[in-house]
Structure formats: C-alpha cells, structure tokens
CSV table of N, CA and C in Angstrom, one decimal:
chain,number,residue,atom,x,y,z
B,888,MET,N,-11.2,-2.5,9.4
B,888,MET,CA,-10.4,-3.6,9.0
B,888,MET,C,-10.4,-4.7,10.1
B,889,LYS,N,-10.5,-5.9,9.6
B,889,LYS,CA,-10.5,-7.0,10.5
B,889,LYS,C,-9.1,-7.3,11.0
B,890,LYS,N,-9.1,-7.5,12.4
B,890,LYS,CA,-7.8,-7.9,13.0
B,890,LYS,C,-7.6,-9.4,13.0
B,891,THR,N,-6.5,-9.9,12.4
B,891,THR,CA,-6.3,-11.3,12.4
B,891,THR,C,-4.9,-11.5,13.0
B,892,LYS,N,-4.6,-12.8,13.3
B,892,LYS,CA,-3.3,-13.2,13.8
B,892,LYS,C,-2.3,-13.0,12.7
B,893,ILE,N,-1.1,-12.5,13.1
B,893,ILE,CA,0.0,-12.4,12.2
B,893,ILE,C,0.6,-13.7,11.9
B,894,ASN,N,0.7,-14.1,10.6
B,894,ASN,CA,1.3,-15.3,10.2
B,894,ASN,C,2.8,-15.3,10.3
B,895,ARG,N,3.4,-16.5,10.3
B,895,ARG,CA,4.8,-16.6,10.5
B,895,ARG,C,5.6,-15.9,9.4
B,896,HIS,N,5.1,-16.0,8.1
B,896,HIS,CA,5.9,-15.4,7.1
B,896,HIS,C,5.7,-13.9,7.1
B,897,GLU,N,4.6,-13.4,7.7
B,897,GLU,CA,4.5,-11.9,7.9
B,897,GLU,C,5.4,-11.4,9.0
B,898,ARG,N,5.7,-12.2,10.0
B,898,ARG,CA,6.7,-11.8,11.0
B,898,ARG,C,8.1,-11.8,10.4
B,899,VAL,N,8.4,-12.7,9.5
B,899,VAL,CA,9.7,-12.7,8.8
B,899,VAL,C,9.7,-11.4,7.9
B,900,ALA,N,8.6,-11.1,7.3
B,900,ALA,CA,8.6,-9.9,6.4
B,900,ALA,C,8.8,-8.6,7.3
B,901,GLN,N,8.3,-8.6,8.5
B,901,GLN,CA,8.5,-7.5,9.4
B,901,GLN,C,10.0,-7.2,9.6
B,902,VAL,N,10.7,-8.3,9.8
B,902,VAL,CA,12.2,-8.2,10.1
B,902,VAL,C,12.9,-7.6,8.8
B,903,MET,N,12.3,-7.9,7.7
B,903,MET,CA,13.0,-7.5,6.4
B,903,MET,C,12.5,-6.2,5.9
B,904,LEU,N,11.7,-5.5,6.6
B,904,LEU,CA,11.0,-4.2,6.1
B,904,LEU,C,12.0,-3.1,5.8
B,905,SER,N,13.2,-3.2,6.3
B,905,SER,CA,14.2,-2.1,6.0
B,905,SER,C,14.6,-2.0,4.6
B,906,GLY,N,14.5,-3.2,3.8
B,906,GLY,CA,14.9,-3.2,2.5
B,906,GLY,C,16.4,-3.5,2.3
B,907,ASN,N,17.1,-3.7,3.4
B,907,ASN,CA,18.5,-4.0,3.4
B,907,ASN,C,18.7,-5.6,3.4
B,908,PRO,N,19.8,-6.1,2.9
B,908,PRO,CA,20.0,-7.5,3.1
B,908,PRO,C,20.1,-7.9,4.6
B,909,ILE,N,19.4,-9.0,4.9
B,909,ILE,CA,19.4,-9.5,6.3
B,909,ILE,C,19.8,-10.9,6.3
B,910,SER,N,20.8,-11.3,7.1
B,910,SER,CA,21.3,-12.6,7.2
B,910,SER,C,20.3,-13.5,7.9
B,911,PRO,N,20.3,-14.8,7.6
B,911,PRO,CA,19.4,-15.8,8.3
B,911,PRO,C,19.6,-15.8,9.8
B,912,GLU,N,20.8,-15.5,10.3
B,912,GLU,CA,21.1,-15.5,11.7
B,912,GLU,C,20.4,-14.3,12.3
B,913,GLU,N,20.3,-13.1,11.6
B,913,GLU,CA,19.6,-12.0,12.2
B,913,GLU,C,18.1,-12.2,12.3
B,914,ILE,N,17.6,-12.9,11.3
B,914,ILE,CA,16.2,-13.3,11.3
B,914,ILE,C,15.9,-14.2,12.5
B,915,LYS,N,16.7,-15.2,12.7
B,915,LYS,CA,16.6,-16.1,13.8
B,915,LYS,C,16.7,-15.4,15.2
B,916,GLN,N,17.6,-14.4,15.2
B,916,GLN,CA,17.7,-13.6,16.5
B,916,GLN,C,16.5,-12.8,16.8
B,917,ALA,N,15.8,-12.4,15.8
B,917,ALA,CA,14.5,-11.6,16.0
B,917,ALA,C,13.4,-12.5,16.6
B,918,PHE,N,13.5,-13.8,16.4
B,918,PHE,CA,12.5,-14.7,16.9
B,918,PHE,C,12.9,-15.3,18.2
B,919,LYS,N,14.1,-15.0,18.7
B,919,LYS,CA,14.7,-15.6,20.0
B,919,LYS,C,13.7,-15.2,21.1
B,920,GLY,N,13.3,-16.2,21.9
B,920,GLY,CA,12.5,-16.0,23.0
B,920,GLY,C,11.0,-15.9,22.7
B,921,THR,N,10.6,-16.2,21.5
B,921,THR,CA,9.2,-16.1,21.2
B,921,THR,C,8.7,-17.6,21.0
B,922,ASP,N,7.4,-17.7,20.8
B,922,ASP,CA,6.8,-19.1,20.6
B,922,ASP,C,7.2,-19.6,19.2
B,923,GLN,N,7.6,-18.8,18.3
B,923,GLN,CA,7.9,-19.2,16.9
B,923,GLN,C,9.4,-19.6,16.8
B,924,GLU,N,10.2,-19.5,17.9
B,924,GLU,CA,11.6,-19.7,17.8
B,924,GLU,C,12.0,-21.1,17.3
B,925,ASN,N,11.3,-22.1,17.7
B,925,ASN,CA,11.6,-23.5,17.3
B,925,ASN,C,11.2,-23.8,15.9
B,926,LEU,N,10.4,-23.0,15.3
B,926,LEU,CA,10.0,-23.2,13.9
B,926,LEU,C,10.8,-22.5,12.8
B,927,MET,N,11.9,-21.9,13.2
B,927,MET,CA,12.7,-21.1,12.3
B,927,MET,C,13.6,-22.0,11.4
B,928,TYR,N,13.6,-23.3,11.6
B,928,TYR,CA,14.3,-24.2,10.7
B,928,TYR,C,13.5,-24.2,9.3
B,929,ARG,N,12.3,-23.7,9.3
B,929,ARG,CA,11.5,-23.6,8.1
B,929,ARG,C,11.7,-22.2,7.4
B,930,LEU,N,12.8,-21.6,7.6
B,930,LEU,CA,13.0,-20.2,7.1
B,930,LEU,C,12.8,-20.2,5.5
B,931,SER,N,13.2,-21.2,4.8
B,931,SER,CA,13.1,-21.2,3.4
B,931,SER,C,11.6,-21.3,3.0
B,932,ALA,N,10.8,-22.0,3.8
B,932,ALA,CA,9.4,-22.1,3.5
B,932,ALA,C,8.7,-20.8,3.8
B,933,ASN,N,9.2,-20.0,4.8
B,933,ASN,CA,8.6,-18.7,5.1
B,933,ASN,C,8.9,-17.7,4.0
B,934,ILE,N,10.1,-17.8,3.4
B,934,ILE,CA,10.5,-16.9,2.3
B,934,ILE,C,9.7,-17.3,1.1
B,935,CYS,N,9.4,-18.5,0.9
B,935,CYS,CA,8.5,-19.0,-0.2
B,935,CYS,C,7.1,-18.4,0.0
B,936,ASP,N,6.6,-18.4,1.2
B,936,ASP,CA,5.3,-17.8,1.4
B,936,ASP,C,5.2,-16.3,1.2
B,937,ILE,N,6.3,-15.6,1.5
B,937,ILE,CA,6.4,-14.2,1.2
B,937,ILE,C,6.3,-14.0,-0.3
B,938,ARG,N,7.0,-14.8,-1.1
B,938,ARG,CA,7.0,-14.7,-2.5
B,938,ARG,C,5.6,-15.0,-3.1
B,939,VAL,N,4.9,-16.0,-2.6
B,939,VAL,CA,3.6,-16.4,-3.0
B,939,VAL,C,2.6,-15.3,-2.8
B,940,ASN,N,2.8,-14.6,-1.7
B,940,ASN,CA,1.9,-13.5,-1.3
B,940,ASN,C,2.2,-12.2,-1.8
B,941,GLY,N,3.1,-12.1,-2.8
B,941,GLY,CA,3.4,-10.8,-3.4
B,941,GLY,C,4.7,-10.2,-3.2
B,942,GLY,N,5.5,-10.8,-2.4
B,942,GLY,CA,6.8,-10.2,-2.1
B,942,GLY,C,7.9,-10.6,-3.1
B,943,ILE,N,8.9,-9.7,-3.3
B,943,ILE,CA,10.0,-10.1,-4.2
B,943,ILE,C,11.2,-10.1,-3.3
B,944,VAL,N,11.8,-11.4,-3.1
B,944,VAL,CA,12.9,-11.6,-2.2
B,944,VAL,C,14.1,-12.0,-3.0
B,945,LYS,N,15.2,-11.2,-2.8
B,945,LYS,CA,16.4,-11.5,-3.5
B,945,LYS,C,17.3,-12.3,-2.5
B,946,VAL,N,18.0,-13.3,-3.0
B,946,VAL,CA,18.8,-14.2,-2.2
B,946,VAL,C,20.2,-14.0,-2.5
B,947,TYR,N,21.1,-13.7,-1.5
B,947,TYR,CA,22.5,-13.6,-1.7
B,947,TYR,C,23.1,-14.9,-1.3
B,948,LYS,N,23.9,-15.5,-2.1
B,948,LYS,CA,24.5,-16.8,-1.8
B,948,LYS,C,26.0,-16.8,-2.0
B,949,ASP,N,26.6,-17.7,-1.3
B,949,ASP,CA,28.1,-18.0,-1.5
B,949,ASP,C,28.1,-19.5,-1.7
B,950,GLY,N,28.1,-19.9,-3.0
B,950,GLY,CA,28.0,-21.3,-3.4
B,950,GLY,C,26.6,-21.7,-3.1
B,951,ARG,N,26.4,-22.7,-2.3
B,951,ARG,CA,25.0,-23.2,-2.0
B,951,ARG,C,24.5,-22.6,-0.7
B,952,ARG,N,25.4,-21.9,0.1
B,952,ARG,CA,25.0,-21.4,1.4
B,952,ARG,C,24.4,-20.0,1.2
B,953,VAL,N,23.2,-19.8,1.9
B,953,VAL,CA,22.6,-18.5,1.8
B,953,VAL,C,23.2,-17.5,2.8
B,954,LYS,N,23.7,-16.4,2.3
B,954,LYS,CA,24.3,-15.3,3.1
B,954,LYS,C,23.3,-14.3,3.6
B,955,ALA,N,22.3,-13.9,2.7
B,955,ALA,CA,21.4,-12.9,3.1
B,955,ALA,C,20.1,-13.0,2.3
B,956,TYR,N,19.0,-12.4,2.8
B,956,TYR,CA,17.8,-12.2,2.1
B,956,TYR,C,17.5,-10.8,2.0
B,957,GLN,N,16.9,-10.3,0.9
B,957,GLN,CA,16.5,-8.9,0.8
B,957,GLN,C,15.1,-8.8,0.3
B,958,LEU,N,14.3,-8.0,1.0
B,958,LEU,CA,12.9,-7.8,0.5
B,958,LEU,C,13.0,-6.6,-0.5
B,959,VAL,N,12.8,-6.8,-1.8
B,959,VAL,CA,13.0,-5.8,-2.7
B,959,VAL,C,11.8,-4.8,-2.7
B,960,ASN,N,10.6,-5.2,-2.7
B,960,ASN,CA,9.5,-4.4,-2.7
B,960,ASN,C,8.9,-4.1,-1.3
B,961,HIS,N,9.8,-3.7,-0.4
B,961,HIS,CA,9.4,-3.5,1.0
B,961,HIS,C,8.4,-2.3,1.2
B,962,SER,N,8.3,-1.4,0.2
B,962,SER,CA,7.3,-0.3,0.3
B,962,SER,C,5.9,-0.8,0.1
B,963,GLU,N,5.7,-2.0,-0.4
B,963,GLU,CA,4.4,-2.5,-0.7
B,963,GLU,C,3.8,-3.3,0.5
B,964,PHE,N,4.5,-3.3,1.6
B,964,PHE,CA,4.1,-4.0,2.8
B,964,PHE,C,3.8,-3.0,3.9
B,965,ASN,N,2.8,-3.3,4.8
B,965,ASN,CA,2.5,-2.5,5.9
B,965,ASN,C,3.4,-2.8,7.1
B,966,SER,N,3.2,-2.1,8.2
B,966,SER,CA,4.1,-2.3,9.3
B,966,SER,C,4.0,-3.7,10.0
B,967,ASN,N,2.9,-4.4,9.7
B,967,ASN,CA,2.7,-5.7,10.2
B,967,ASN,C,3.3,-6.8,9.4
B,968,GLY,N,3.9,-6.4,8.2
B,968,GLY,CA,4.6,-7.4,7.3
B,968,GLY,C,3.6,-8.0,6.4
B,969,ARG,N,2.4,-7.4,6.3
B,969,ARG,CA,1.4,-7.9,5.4
B,969,ARG,C,1.4,-7.2,4.0
B,970,TYR,N,1.4,-7.9,2.9
B,970,TYR,CA,1.4,-7.3,1.6
B,970,TYR,C,0.1,-6.6,1.3
B,971,VAL,N,0.3,-5.3,1.0
B,971,VAL,CA,-0.9,-4.5,0.7
B,971,VAL,C,-0.9,-4.0,-0.8
B,972,GLY,N,0.2,-4.2,-1.5
B,972,GLY,CA,0.3,-3.8,-2.9
B,972,GLY,C,0.7,-2.3,-3.1
B,973,LYS,N,0.8,-2.0,-4.3
B,973,LYS,CA,1.2,-0.6,-4.6
B,973,LYS,C,0.1,0.4,-4.3
B,974,PRO,N,0.5,1.6,-3.8
B,974,PRO,CA,-0.5,2.6,-3.4
B,974,PRO,C,-1.2,3.0,-4.7
B,975,VAL,N,-2.5,3.2,-4.6
B,975,VAL,CA,-3.3,3.6,-5.8
B,975,VAL,C,-3.3,5.1,-5.9
B,976,GLU,N,-2.9,5.6,-7.0
B,976,GLU,CA,-2.9,7.1,-7.2
B,976,GLU,C,-4.3,7.5,-7.7
B,977,THR,N,-4.8,8.5,-7.0
B,977,THR,CA,-6.1,9.0,-7.4
B,977,THR,C,-5.9,10.2,-8.4
B,978,PRO,N,-6.6,10.1,-9.5
B,978,PRO,CA,-6.4,11.2,-10.5
B,978,PRO,C,-7.0,12.5,-10.0
B,979,THR,N,-6.2,13.6,-10.2
B,979,THR,CA,-6.7,14.9,-9.8
B,979,THR,C,-7.4,15.6,-11.0
B,980,ALA,N,-8.6,15.8,-10.9
B,980,ALA,CA,-9.4,16.4,-12.1
B,980,ALA,C,-9.5,17.9,-12.0
C-alpha cells in the first residue's frame, strides 16, 4: 500500500472515529499545537470533504449553531481516518 500524506479532512475523521457526537471545540482542541491549527476555521469544509469521500456525518444543532458532529459510519474508516468502505464478505463454499 502506498503511503501518502494524511489530508486535513482525514485528520478530522480520526478525531470522530469513536462514533460519538464530538463538539467543534473538541475537534479544534485535537489540532492545538499542530501546523493545521490555524486552518480549523474551515471545519465545515472539512466535514463536507468527509461526506464527499464516503462518510455520513450527522450534525446536532441548536438553532443555527452547531453543537456537535457525529460520524455515523465510523466502522468504514481505517485508523488513519481514510474511508475504506464496507468490509467485503468472502463466501464460504
């Protein structure tokens, strides 16, 4: 398997791999002290990239304000936050 750089939306997906609702503040805390810290104002764009690449993200809101994000299909992501899809079942003959 070819090793490539982890994209920003994959790092956000890594934080959300538990499958529990995660607040935007918790996601920003995970990036504290990294080179990606100043780009977290684009969090909604990163969530959109997760959705485009196969993720199902549920958004919890209070009016217009986002309270939490939840990665619904977290089992279809590897530990690097990359979408790998559903595991293929091999038929037993």
